[in-house]
CSV table of C-alpha atoms (C1' of nucleotides) in Angstrom, one decimal:
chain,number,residue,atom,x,y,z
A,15,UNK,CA,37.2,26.3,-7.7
A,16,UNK,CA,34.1,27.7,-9.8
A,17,UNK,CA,35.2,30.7,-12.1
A,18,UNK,CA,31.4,32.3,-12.5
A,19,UNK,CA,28.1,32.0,-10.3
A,20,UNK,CA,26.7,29.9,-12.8
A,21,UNK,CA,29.0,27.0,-12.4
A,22,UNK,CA,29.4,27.6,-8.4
A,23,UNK,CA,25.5,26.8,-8.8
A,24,UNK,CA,26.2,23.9,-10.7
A,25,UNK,CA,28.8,22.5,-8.7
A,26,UNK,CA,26.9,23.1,-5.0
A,27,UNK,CA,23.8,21.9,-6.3
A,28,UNK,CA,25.1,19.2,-8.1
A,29,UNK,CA,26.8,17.9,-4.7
A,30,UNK,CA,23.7,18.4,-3.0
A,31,UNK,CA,21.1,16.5,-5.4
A,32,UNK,CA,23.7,13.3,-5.4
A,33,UNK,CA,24.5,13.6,-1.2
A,34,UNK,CA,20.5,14.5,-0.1
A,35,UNK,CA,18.4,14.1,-3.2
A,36,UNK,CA,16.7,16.4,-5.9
A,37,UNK,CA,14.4,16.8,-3.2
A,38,UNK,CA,17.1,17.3,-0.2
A,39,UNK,CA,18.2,20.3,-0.9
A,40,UNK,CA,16.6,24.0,-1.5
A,41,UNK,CA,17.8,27.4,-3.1
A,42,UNK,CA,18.3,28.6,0.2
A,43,UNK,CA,20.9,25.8,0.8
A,44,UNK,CA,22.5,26.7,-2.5
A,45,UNK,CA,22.5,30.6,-1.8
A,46,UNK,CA,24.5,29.8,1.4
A,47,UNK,CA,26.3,27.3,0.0
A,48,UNK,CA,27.7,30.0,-2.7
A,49,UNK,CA,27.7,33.0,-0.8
A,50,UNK,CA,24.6,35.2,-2.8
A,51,UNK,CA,21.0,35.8,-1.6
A,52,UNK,CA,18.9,33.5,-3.3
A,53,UNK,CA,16.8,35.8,-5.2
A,54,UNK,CA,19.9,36.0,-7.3
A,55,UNK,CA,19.7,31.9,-7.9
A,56,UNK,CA,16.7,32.9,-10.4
A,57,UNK,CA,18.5,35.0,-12.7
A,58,UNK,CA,20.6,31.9,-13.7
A,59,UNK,CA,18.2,29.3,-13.1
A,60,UNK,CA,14.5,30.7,-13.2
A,61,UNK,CA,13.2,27.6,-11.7
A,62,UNK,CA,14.2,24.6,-10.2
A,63,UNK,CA,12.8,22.2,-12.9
A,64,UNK,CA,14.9,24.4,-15.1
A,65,UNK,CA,17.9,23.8,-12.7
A,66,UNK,CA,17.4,20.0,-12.9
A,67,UNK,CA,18.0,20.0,-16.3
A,68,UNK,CA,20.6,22.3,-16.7
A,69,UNK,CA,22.6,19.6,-14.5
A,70,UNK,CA,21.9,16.6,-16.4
A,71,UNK,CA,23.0,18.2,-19.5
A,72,UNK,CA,26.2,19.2,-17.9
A,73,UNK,CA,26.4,15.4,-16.3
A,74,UNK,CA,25.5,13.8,-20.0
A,75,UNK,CA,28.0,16.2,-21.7
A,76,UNK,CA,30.7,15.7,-19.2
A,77,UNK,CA,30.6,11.6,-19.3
A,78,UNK,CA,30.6,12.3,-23.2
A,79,UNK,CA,34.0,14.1,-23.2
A,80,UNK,CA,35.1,11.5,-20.6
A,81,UNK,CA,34.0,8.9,-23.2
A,82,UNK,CA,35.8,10.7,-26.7
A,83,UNK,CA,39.0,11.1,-24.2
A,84,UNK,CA,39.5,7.7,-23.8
A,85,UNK,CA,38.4,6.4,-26.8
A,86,UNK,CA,41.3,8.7,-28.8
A,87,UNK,CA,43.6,6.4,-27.8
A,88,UNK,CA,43.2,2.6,-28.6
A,89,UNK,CA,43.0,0.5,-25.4
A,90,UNK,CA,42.1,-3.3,-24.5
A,91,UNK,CA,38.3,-4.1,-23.6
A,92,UNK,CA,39.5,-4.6,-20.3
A,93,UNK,CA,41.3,-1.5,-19.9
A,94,UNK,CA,38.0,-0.2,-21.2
A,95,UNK,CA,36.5,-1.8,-18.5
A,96,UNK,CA,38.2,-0.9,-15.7
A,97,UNK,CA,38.1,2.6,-16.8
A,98,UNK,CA,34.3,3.2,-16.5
A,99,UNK,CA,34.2,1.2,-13.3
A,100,UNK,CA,36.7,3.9,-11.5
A,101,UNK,CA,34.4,6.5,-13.2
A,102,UNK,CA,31.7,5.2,-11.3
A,103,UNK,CA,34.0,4.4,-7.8
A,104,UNK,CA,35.5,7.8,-7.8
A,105,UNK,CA,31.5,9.1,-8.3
A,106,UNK,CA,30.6,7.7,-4.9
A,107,UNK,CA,33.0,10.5,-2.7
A,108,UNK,CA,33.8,8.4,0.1
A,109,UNK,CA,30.2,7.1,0.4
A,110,UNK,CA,28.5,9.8,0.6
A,111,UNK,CA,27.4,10.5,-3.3
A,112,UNK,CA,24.9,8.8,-5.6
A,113,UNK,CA,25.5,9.2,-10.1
A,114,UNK,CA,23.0,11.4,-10.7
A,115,UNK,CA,20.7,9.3,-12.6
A,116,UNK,CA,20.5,7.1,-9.8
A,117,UNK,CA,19.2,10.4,-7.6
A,118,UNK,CA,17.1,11.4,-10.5
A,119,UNK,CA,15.4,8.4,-10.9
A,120,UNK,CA,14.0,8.5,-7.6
A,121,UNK,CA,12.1,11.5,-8.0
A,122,UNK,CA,11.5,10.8,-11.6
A,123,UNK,CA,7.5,12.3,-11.3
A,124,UNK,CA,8.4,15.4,-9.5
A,125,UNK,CA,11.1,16.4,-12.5
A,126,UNK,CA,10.6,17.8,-16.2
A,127,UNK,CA,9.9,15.1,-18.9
A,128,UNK,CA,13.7,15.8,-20.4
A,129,UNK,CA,15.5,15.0,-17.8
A,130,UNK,CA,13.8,11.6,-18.0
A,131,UNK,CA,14.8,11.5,-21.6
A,132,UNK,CA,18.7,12.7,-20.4
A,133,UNK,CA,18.9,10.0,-18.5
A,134,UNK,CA,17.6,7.9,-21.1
A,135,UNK,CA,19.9,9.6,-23.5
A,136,UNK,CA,23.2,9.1,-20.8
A,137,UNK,CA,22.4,5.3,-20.3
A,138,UNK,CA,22.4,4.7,-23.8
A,139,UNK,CA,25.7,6.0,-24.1
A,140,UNK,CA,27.5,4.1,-21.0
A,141,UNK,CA,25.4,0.9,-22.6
A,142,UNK,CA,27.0,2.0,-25.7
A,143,UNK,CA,30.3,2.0,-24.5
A,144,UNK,CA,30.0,-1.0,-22.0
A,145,UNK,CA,29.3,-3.3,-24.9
A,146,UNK,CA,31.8,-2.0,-26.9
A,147,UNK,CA,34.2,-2.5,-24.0
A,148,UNK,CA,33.2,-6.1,-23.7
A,149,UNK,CA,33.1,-7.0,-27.5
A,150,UNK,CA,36.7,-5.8,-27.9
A,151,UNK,CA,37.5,-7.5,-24.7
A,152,UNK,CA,35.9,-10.9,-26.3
A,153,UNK,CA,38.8,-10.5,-28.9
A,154,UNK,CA,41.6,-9.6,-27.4
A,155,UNK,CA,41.3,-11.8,-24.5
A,156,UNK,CA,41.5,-9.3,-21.9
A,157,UNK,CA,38.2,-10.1,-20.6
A,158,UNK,CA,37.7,-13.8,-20.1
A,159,UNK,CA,33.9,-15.6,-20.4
A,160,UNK,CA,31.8,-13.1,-22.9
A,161,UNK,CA,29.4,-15.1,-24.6
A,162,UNK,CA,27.2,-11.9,-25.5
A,163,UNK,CA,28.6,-8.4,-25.3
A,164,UNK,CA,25.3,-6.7,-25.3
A,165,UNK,CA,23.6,-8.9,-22.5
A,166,UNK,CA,26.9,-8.2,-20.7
A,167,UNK,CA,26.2,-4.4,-21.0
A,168,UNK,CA,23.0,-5.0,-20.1
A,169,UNK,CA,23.8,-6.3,-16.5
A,170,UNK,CA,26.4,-4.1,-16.1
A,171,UNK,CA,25.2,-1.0,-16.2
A,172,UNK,CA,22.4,-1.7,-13.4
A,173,UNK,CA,25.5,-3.1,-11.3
A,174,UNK,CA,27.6,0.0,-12.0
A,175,UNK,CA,24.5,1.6,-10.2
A,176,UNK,CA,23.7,-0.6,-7.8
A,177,UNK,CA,27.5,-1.0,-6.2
A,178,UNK,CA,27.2,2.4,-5.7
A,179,UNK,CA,23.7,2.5,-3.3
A,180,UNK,CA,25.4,-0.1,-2.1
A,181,UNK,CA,28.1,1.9,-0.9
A,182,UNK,CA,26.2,4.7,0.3
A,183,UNK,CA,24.0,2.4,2.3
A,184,UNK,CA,26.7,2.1,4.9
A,185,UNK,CA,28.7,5.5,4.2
A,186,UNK,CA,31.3,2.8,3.1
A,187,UNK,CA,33.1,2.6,-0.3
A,188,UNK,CA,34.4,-1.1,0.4
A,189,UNK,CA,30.5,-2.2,-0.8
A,190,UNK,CA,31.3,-0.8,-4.0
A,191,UNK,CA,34.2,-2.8,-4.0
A,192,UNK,CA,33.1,-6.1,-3.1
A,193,UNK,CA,30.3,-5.5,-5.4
A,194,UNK,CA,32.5,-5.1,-8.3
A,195,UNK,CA,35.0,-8.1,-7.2
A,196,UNK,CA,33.2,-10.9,-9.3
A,197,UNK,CA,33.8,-9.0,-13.1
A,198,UNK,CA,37.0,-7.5,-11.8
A,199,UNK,CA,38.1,-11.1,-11.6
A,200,UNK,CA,37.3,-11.4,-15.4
A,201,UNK,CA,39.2,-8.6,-16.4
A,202,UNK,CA,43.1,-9.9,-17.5
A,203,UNK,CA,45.2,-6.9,-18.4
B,7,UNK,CA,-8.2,-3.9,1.1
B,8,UNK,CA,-6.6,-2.0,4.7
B,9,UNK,CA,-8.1,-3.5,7.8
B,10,UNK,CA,-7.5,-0.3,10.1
B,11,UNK,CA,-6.0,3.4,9.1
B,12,UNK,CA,-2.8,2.9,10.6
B,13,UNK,CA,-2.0,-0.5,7.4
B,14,UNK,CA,-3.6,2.2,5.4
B,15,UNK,CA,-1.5,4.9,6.0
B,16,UNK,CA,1.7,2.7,5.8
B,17,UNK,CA,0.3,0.9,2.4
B,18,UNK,CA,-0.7,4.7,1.3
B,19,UNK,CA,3.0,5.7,2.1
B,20,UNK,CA,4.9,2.7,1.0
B,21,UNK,CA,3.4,3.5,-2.4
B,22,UNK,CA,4.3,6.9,-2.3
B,23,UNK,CA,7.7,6.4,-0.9
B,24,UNK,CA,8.5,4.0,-3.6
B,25,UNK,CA,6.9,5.8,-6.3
B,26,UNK,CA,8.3,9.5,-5.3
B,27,UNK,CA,11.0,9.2,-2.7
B,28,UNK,CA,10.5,10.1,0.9
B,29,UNK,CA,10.5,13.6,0.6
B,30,UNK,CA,8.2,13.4,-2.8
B,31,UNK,CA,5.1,13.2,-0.6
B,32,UNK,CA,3.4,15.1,2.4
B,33,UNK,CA,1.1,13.9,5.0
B,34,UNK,CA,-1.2,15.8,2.8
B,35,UNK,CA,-1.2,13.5,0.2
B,36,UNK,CA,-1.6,10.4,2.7
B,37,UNK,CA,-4.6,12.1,3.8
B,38,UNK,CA,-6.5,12.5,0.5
B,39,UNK,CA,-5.3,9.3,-0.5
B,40,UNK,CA,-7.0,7.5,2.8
B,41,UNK,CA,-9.4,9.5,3.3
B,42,UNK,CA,-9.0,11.4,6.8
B,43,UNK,CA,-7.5,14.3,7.9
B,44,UNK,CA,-4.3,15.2,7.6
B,45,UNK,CA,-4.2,16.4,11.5
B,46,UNK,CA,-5.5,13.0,12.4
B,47,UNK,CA,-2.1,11.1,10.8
B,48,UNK,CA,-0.2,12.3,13.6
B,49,UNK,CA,-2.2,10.3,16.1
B,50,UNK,CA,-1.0,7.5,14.5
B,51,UNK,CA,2.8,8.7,13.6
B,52,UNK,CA,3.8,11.4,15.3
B,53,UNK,CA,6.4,12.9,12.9
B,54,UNK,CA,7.3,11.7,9.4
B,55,UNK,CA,11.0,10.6,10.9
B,56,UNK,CA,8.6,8.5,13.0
B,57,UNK,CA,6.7,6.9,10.0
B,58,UNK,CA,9.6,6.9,7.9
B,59,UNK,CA,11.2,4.2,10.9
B,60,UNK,CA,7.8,2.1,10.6
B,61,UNK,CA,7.9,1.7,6.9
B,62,UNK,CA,11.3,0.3,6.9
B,63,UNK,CA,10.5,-2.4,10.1
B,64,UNK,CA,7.5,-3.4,8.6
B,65,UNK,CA,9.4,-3.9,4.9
B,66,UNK,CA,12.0,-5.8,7.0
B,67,UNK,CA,9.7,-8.2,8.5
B,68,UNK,CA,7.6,-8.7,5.2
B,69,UNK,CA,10.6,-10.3,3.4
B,70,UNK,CA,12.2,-11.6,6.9
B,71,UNK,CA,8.5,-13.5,6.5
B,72,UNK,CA,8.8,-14.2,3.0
B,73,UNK,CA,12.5,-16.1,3.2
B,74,UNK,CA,11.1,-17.8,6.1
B,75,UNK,CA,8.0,-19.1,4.3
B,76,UNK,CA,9.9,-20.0,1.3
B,77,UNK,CA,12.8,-22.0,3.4
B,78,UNK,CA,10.0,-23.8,5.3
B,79,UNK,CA,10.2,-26.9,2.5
B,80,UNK,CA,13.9,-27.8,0.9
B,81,UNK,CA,14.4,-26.3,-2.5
B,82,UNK,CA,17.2,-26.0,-5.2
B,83,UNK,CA,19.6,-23.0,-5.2
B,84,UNK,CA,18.4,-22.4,-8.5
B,85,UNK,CA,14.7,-21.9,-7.1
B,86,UNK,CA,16.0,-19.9,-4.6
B,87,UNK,CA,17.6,-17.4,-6.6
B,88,UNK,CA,14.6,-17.7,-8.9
B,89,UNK,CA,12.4,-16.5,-6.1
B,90,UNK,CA,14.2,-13.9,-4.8
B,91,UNK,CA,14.4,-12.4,-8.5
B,92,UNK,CA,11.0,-12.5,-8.7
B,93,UNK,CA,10.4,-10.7,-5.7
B,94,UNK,CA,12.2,-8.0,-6.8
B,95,UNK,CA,10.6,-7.8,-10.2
B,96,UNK,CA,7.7,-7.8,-8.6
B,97,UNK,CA,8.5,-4.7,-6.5
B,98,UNK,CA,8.9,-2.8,-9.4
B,99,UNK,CA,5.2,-2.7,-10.0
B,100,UNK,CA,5.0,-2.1,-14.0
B,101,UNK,CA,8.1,0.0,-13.8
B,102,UNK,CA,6.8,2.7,-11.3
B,103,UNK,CA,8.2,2.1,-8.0
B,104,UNK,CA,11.7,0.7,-6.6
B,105,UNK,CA,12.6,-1.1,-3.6
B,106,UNK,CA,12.3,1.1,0.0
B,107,UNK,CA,16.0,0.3,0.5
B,108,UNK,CA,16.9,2.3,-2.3
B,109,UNK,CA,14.3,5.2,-2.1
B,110,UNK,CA,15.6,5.7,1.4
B,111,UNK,CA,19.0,5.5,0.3
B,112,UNK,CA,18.8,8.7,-1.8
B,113,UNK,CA,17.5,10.9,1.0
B,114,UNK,CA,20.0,9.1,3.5
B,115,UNK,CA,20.9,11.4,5.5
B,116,UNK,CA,17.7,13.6,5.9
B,117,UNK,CA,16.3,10.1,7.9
B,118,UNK,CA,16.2,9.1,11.4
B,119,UNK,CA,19.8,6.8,11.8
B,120,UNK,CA,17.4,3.8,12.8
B,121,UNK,CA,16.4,3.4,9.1
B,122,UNK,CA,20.1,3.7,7.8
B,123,UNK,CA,20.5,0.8,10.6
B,124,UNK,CA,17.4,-1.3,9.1
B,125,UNK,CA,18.4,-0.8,5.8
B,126,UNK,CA,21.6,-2.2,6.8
B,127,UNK,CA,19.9,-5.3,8.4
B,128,UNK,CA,17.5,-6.0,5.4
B,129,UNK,CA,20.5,-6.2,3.4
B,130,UNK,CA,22.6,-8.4,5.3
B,131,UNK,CA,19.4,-10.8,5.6
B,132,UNK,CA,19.6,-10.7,1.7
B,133,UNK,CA,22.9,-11.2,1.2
B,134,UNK,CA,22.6,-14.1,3.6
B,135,UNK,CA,19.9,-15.6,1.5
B,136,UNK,CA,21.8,-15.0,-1.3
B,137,UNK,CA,24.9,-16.7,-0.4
B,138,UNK,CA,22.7,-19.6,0.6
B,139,UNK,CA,21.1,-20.0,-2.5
B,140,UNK,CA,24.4,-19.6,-4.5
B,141,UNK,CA,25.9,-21.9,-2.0
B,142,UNK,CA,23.2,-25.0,-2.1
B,143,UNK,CA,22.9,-24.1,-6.2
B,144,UNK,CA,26.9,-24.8,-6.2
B,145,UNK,CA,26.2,-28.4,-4.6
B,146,UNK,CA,23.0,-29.4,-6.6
B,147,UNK,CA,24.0,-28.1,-10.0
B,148,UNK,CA,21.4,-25.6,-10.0
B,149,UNK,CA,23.2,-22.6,-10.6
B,150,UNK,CA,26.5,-23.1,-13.1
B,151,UNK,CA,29.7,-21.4,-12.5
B,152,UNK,CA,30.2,-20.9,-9.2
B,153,UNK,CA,33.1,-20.1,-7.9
B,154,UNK,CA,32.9,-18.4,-4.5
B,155,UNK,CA,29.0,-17.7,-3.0
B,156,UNK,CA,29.5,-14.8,-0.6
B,157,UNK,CA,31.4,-12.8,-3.7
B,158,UNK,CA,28.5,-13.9,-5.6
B,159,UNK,CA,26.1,-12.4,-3.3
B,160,UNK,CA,27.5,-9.2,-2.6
B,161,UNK,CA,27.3,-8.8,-6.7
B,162,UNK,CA,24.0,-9.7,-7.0
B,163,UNK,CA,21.9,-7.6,-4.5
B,164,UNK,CA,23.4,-4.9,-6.0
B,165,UNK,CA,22.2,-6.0,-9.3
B,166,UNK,CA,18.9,-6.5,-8.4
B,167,UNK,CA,18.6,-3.1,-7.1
B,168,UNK,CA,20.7,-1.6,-10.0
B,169,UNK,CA,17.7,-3.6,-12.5
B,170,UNK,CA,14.8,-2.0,-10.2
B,171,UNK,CA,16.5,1.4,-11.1
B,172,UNK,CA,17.0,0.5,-14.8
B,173,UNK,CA,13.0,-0.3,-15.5
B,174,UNK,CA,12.4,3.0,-13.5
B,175,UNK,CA,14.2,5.4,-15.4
B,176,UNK,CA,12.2,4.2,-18.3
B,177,UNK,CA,9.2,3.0,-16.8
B,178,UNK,CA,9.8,-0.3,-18.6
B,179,UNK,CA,9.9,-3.7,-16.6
B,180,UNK,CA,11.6,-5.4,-19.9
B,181,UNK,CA,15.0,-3.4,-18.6
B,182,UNK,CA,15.1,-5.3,-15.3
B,183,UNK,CA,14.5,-8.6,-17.6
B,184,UNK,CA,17.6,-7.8,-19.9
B,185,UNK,CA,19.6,-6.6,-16.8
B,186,UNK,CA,18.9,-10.0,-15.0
B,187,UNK,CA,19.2,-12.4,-18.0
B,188,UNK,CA,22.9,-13.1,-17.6
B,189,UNK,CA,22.0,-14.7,-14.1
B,190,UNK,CA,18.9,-16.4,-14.9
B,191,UNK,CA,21.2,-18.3,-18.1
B,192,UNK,CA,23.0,-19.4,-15.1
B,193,UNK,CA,20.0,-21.6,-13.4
B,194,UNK,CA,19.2,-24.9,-14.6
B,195,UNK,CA,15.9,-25.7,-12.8
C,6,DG,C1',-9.6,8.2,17.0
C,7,DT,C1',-11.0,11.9,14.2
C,8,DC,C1',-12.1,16.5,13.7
C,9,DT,C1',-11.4,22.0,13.1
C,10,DA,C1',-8.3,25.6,13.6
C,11,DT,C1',-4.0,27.3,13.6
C,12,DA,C1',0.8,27.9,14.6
C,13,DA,C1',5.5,28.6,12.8
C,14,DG,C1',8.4,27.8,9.4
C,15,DT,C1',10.1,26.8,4.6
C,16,DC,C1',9.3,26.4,-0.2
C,17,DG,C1',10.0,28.3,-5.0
C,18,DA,C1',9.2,32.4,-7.2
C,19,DT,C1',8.5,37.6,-8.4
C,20,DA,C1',8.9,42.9,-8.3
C,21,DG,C1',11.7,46.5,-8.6
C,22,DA,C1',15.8,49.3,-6.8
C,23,DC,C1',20.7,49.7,-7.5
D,10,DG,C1',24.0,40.5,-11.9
D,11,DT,C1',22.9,41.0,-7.2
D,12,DC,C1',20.3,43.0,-3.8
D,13,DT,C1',15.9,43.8,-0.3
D,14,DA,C1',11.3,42.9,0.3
D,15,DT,C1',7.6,40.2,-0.1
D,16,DC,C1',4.1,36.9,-1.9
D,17,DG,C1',1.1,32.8,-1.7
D,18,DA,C1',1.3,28.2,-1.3
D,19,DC,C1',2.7,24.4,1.2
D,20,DT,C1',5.2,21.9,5.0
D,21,DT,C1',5.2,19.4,9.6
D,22,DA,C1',3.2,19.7,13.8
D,23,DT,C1',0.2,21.1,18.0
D,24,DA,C1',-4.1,22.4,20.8
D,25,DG,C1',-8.3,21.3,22.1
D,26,DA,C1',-13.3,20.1,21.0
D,27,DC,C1',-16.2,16.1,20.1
DNA sequence: GTCTATAAGTCGATAGAC
DNA sequence: GTCTATCGACTTATAGAC
């Protein structure tokens, strides 16, 4: 799957900080995980703090490109919609996996001062796109009861994150589901 | 404000649980923070899985006590739904610490399978509340727009863990206000 | 019930050879 | 860029005196 150590890195300990926590997991879990010794893990990453951030830039960056993707083409609010909610379904792995930021947040004193302000940065963004996805959806019809776009993003978000602890909770993706029912009913594509 | 060192300890490690995540404190810590040694912990929790189990039961009696006390005299749905918001805004704590249910649910699978099975029974007793407070607002016009309480419910506790996360990544309570202000439109008290 | 002392292991991190 | 070897600090946990 990973081309170069550095991304096999990324990849395993990216799995392991949304599965066990920032705090769950150790360089000798990653060194296994990858096949090195984890002496090596230093060269790439000198230090874990270091490694923390390096993630949530790739994780900001990534959901970025996901954004410009979609955005290319023009799409109804709802289809807007519905497109960052299976972002966040397919983020949960069966039940097993958190968003990042959501992991983050709960070690938020233990980690550097710019992941904080990644995270900061990343929810802007989906808040960004959220209430554009609901003002477009207020007038084309394809999402029914907006009063307030930006309130709506507002609440959203926090859901978005919330279906997903949900979900992980009980190992069972059906939470998310459920959780997500009520605004899935508002969206008419 | 502890009456013996065992409340102490579990007061000293709720904090840090909900501030830091399970695995962002050590019995060190408890130790400085109540003043004892840290050997001397043991005597009253034998190993951290241990404690970990006796934060979660006593979290799930407080609020088991809390719905009780609050159901003791007939209210509106609307003032049920008010209270349980304010409950968890109130567990938020300026924007530094989250609910246990979601600290715990980050480091999942590092903890004993009895808190995964409390968890799971604090949040069908919310839920439950939930519904009933959706359910009686339905009937007395408390609560507008209605439609179906138990798909209300499962949106909602998601949402007001989703909010505690929100204020957290910015240490700012005013994020769990905008994340919950789309519900509280909704009660007419 | 709290203490001192200590075990046995893991943590992130460094030095230096290849 | 990866390795072996090792460091010092910290982790949970135990034994046994008081």
């Amino acid at each position: 799957m990973a081309i170069d150590t550095k991304t096999a890195l990324l990849d395993s300990a990216e799995r392991a900080a949304r599965t066990l926590g920032f705090d769950g997991f150790s360089y000798a879990d990653l060194a296994e995980d990858v096949g090195i010794r984890k002496a090596s893990i230093h060269h790439h990453f000198p230090s874990k703090a270091n490694l923390s951030v390096a993630l949530m830039q790739r994780y900001l960056a990534k959901f970025e490109a996901v954004r410009a993707e979609f955005d290319a083409n023009p799409r109804t609010g709802g289809a807007h919609l519905d497109a960052i909610i299976g972002n966040y379904r397919a983020g949960i792995n069966g039940g097993k996996s958190l968003c990042l930021c959501v992991t983050f947040t709960t070690s938020r004193d233990s980690l550097p001062p710019e992941v904080a302000d990644l995270i900061r940065r990343f929810r802007i963004m989906m808040m960004d796109w959220l209430e554009a996805a609901f003002r477009t959806g207020q007038g084309d019809g394809s999402i029914t009861g907006v009063l307030d776009p930006a309130i709506e993003a507002a609440a959203t978000l926090p859901l978005l994150e919330g279906a997903q602890l949900a979900a992980r909770t009980q190992e069972d993706p059906v939470l998310f589901d459920k959780a997500m029912q009520l605004l899935k009913q508002r969206i008419k594509n």
